[in-house]
Coordinates of C-alpha atoms and ligand atoms in Angstrom, one line a residue:
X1 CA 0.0 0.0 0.0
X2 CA 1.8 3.4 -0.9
X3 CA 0.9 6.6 0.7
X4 CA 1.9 10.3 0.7
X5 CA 2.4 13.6 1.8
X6 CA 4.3 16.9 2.5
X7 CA 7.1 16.9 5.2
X8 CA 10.6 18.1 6.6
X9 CA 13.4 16.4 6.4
X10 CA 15.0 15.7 10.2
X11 CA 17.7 13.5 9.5
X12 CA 19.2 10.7 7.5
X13 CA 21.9 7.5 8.8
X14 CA 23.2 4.2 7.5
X15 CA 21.0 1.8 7.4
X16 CA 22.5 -1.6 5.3
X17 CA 24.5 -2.1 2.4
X18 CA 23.9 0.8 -0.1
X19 CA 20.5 1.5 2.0
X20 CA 20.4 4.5 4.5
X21 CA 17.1 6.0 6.9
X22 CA 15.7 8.9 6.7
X23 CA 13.8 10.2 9.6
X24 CA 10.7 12.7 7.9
X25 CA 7.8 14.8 10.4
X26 CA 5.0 14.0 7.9
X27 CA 2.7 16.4 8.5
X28 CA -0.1 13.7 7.6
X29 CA 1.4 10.7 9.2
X30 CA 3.5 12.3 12.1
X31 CA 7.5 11.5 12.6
X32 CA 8.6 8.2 10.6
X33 CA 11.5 6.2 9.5
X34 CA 11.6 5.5 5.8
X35 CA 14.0 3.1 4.0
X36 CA 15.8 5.0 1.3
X37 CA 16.9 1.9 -1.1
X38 CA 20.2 2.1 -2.5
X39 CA 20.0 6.0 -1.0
X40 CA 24.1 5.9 -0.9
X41 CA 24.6 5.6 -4.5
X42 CA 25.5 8.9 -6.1
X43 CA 23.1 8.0 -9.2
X44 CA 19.9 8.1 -6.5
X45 CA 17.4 10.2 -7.5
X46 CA 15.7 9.3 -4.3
X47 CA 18.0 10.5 -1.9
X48 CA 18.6 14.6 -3.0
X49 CA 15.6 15.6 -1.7
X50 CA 16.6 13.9 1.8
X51 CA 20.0 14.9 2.1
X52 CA 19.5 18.5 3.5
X53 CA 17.1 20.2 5.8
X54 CA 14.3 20.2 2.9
X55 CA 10.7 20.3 3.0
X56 CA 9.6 17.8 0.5
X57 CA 6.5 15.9 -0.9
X58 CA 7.0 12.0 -0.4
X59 CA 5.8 8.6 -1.4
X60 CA 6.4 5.4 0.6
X61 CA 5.2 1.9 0.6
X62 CA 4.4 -0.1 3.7
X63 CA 6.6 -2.9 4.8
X64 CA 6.8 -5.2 7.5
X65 CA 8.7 -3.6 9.6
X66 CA 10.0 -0.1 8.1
X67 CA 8.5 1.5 5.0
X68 CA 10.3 2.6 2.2
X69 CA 10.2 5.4 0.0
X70 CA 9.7 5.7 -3.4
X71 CA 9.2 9.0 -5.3
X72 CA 10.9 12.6 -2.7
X73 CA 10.7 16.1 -4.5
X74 CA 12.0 19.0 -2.9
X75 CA 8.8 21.6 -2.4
X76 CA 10.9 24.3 -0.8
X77 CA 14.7 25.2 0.2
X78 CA 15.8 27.0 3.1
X79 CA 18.4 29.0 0.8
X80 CA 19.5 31.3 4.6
X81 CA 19.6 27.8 6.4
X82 CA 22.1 26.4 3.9
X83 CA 24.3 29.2 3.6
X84 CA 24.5 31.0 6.6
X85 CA 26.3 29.2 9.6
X86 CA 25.0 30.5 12.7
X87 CA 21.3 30.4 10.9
X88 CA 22.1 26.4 9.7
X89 CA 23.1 25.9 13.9
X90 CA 19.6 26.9 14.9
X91 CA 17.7 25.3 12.7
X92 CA 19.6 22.0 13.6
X93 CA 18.7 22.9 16.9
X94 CA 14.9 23.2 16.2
X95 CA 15.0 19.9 14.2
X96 CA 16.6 18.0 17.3
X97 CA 14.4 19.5 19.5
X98 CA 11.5 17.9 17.1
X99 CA 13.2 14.7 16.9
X100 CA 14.0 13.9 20.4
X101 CA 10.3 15.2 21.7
X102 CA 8.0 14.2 19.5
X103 CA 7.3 9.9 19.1
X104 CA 7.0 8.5 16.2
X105 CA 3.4 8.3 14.2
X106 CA 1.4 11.0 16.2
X107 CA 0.6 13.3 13.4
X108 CA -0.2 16.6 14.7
X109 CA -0.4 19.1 11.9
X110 CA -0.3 22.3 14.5
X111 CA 3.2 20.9 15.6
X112 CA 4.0 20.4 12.0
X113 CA 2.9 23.7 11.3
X114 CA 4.5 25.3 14.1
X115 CA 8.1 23.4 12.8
X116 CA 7.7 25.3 9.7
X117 CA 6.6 28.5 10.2
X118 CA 9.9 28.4 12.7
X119 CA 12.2 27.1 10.0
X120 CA 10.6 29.8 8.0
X121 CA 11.2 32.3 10.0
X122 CA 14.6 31.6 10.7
X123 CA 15.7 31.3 6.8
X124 CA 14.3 35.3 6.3
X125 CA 16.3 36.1 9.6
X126 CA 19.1 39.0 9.7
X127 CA 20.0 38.9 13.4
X128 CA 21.4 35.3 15.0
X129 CA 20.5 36.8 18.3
X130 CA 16.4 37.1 17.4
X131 CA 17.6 33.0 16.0
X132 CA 18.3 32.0 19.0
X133 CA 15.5 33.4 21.0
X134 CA 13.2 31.8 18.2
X135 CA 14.6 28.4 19.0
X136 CA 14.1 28.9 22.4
X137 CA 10.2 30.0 21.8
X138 CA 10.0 27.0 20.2
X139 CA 11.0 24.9 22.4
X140 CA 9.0 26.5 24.8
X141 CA 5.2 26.2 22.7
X142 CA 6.6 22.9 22.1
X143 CA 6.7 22.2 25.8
X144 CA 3.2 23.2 26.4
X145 CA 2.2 21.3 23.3
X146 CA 3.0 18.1 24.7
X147 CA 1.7 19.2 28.4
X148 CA 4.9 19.7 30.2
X149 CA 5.1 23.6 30.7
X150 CA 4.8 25.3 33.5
X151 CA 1.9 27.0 34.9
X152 CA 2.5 30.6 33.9
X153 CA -1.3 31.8 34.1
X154 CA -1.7 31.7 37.9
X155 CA 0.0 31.2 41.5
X156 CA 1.0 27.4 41.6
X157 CA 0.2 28.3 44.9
X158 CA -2.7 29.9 46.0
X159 CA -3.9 29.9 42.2
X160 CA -4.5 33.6 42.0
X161 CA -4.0 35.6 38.7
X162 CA -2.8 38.7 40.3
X163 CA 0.4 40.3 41.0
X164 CA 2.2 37.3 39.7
X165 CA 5.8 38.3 40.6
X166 CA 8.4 35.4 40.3
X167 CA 9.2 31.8 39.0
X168 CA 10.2 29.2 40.9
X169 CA 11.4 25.9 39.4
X170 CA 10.7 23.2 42.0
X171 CA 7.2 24.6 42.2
X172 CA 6.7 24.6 38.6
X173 CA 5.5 28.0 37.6
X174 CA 4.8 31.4 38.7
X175 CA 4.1 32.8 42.6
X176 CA 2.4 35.7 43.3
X177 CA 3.6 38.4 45.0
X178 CA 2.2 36.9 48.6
X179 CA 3.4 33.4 47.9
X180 CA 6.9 34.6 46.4
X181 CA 8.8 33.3 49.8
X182 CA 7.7 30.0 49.7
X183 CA 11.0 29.5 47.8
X184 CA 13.8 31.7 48.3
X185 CA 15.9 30.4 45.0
X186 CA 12.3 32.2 42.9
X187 CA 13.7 34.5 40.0
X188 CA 12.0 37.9 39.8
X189 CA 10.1 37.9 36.9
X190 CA 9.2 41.6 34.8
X191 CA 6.1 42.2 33.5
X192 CA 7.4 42.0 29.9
X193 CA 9.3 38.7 30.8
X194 CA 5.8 37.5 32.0
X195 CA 4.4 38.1 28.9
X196 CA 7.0 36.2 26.7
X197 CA 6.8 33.0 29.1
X198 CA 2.6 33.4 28.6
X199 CA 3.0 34.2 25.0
X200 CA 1.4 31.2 22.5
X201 CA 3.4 33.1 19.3
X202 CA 7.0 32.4 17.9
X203 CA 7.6 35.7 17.6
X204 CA 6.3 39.2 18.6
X205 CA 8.9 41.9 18.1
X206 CA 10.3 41.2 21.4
X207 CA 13.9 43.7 21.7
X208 CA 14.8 43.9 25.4
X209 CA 17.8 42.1 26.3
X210 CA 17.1 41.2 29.8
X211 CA 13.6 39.8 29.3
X212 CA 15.2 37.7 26.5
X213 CA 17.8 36.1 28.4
X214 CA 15.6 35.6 31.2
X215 CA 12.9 34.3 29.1
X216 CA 16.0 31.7 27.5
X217 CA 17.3 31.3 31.0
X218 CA 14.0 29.9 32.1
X219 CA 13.2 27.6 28.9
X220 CA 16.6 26.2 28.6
X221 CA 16.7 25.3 32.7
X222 CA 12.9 23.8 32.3
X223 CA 13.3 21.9 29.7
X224 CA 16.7 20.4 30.8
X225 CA 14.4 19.3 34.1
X226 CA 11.2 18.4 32.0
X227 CA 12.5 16.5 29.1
X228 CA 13.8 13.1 29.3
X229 CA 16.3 13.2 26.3
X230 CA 18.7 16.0 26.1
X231 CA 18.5 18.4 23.3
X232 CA 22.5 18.2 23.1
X233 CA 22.7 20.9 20.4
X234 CA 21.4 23.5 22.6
X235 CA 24.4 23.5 24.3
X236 CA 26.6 24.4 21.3
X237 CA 26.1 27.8 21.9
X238 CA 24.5 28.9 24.7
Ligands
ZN1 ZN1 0.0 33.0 45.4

């Protein structure tokens, strides 16, 4: 039975004899393997489309245990993401972080969608500094897409929505401004950090330094805590 659809690229490795893997984020069938048959060879017309961070359109046949692939077109390139270093860094990043938190055959277009619109952004970037915040924000609406954020709306302790002042990490979210000392290792949180952590967008014209470190500060720390596999490229260049 053959079926197909649109996805990205995340990553490709030896599989056997001339034969390597590609691993795709589908965005109708989720994250899968695909056997890419005599994908080695130089003459394979197969493998192009699979050998960079692509988004491509895709054809693959079931099998018993791993499907294989039989007809990859590149839809669109990533021309910033190839050529520029720092820009090609982050968007490894963002493809690892996909990789390592999403399981295999949950398709979930929003995260699909999400995955592009980040690699999108980051290929029309002109500042690695806003790159590396946007990995960080997606990392973060990842987190909450899977149900491991923290809770940012209210007290995790008295569950009030006012005066929400600072965020402590063994609690798991934000206390208010009468709960604050119920751990003394809380970070003082600004009302514009407050509003990145709450945020559900990628990106929103956000320019102050300190909230953006803060706001990278406290999504790099949670995840590291929250996520059982390390997203190891993150600490390339922190
Ligand atoms: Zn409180």
């Amino acid at each position: 039975m053959l079926y197909s659809g649109q996805a990205i690229v995340l990553k490709r490795r030896a599989f056997k004899e001339n034969d390597f893997l590609a691993t795709i984020l589908s965005k109708e069938h989720g994250k899968i393997d695909l056997v890419v048959k005599s994908g080695a060879k130089i003459t394979s017309k197969l493998a192009g489309p699979l050998s960079g961070i692509y988004l491509i359109e895709f054809t693959a046949a079931r099998g018993r245990e791993l499907d294989r692939i039989t007809f990859s077109s590149i839809i669109e390139r990533f021309d910033s993401i190839e050529s520029n270093w720092e820009a090609r860094i982050q968007a490894l990043q963002i493809i690892e972080i996909i990789d390592r938190l999403i399981s295999e055959k949950s398709a979930d277009p929003e995260i699909y969608n999400q995955t592009l619109e980040a690699l999108r952004a980051l290929n029309n970037l002109k500042n690695e500094k806003v790159g590396k915040l946007l990995v960080y924000r997606f990392l973060w609406l990842l987190l909450y897409k899977l149900g491991t954020g923290p809770e940012i709306k209210s007290c995790v302790n008295c569950k009030s929505g006012e005066n929400l002042s600072h965020f402590s990490f063994s609690h798991g979210g934000m206390l208010c401004a009468d709960c604050r000392q119920t751990d003394s290792t809380a970070e003082n949180i600004p009302n514009a950090a407050l509003a990145m952590l709450s945020s559900s967008k990628l990106s929103n014209g956000w320019t102050s330094a300190n909230d953006i470190s803060l706001f990278i500060k406290i999504a790099r720390l949670w995840s590291e805590q929250h996520t059982h596999r390390p997203i190891k490229s993150l600490n390339f260049n922190q």
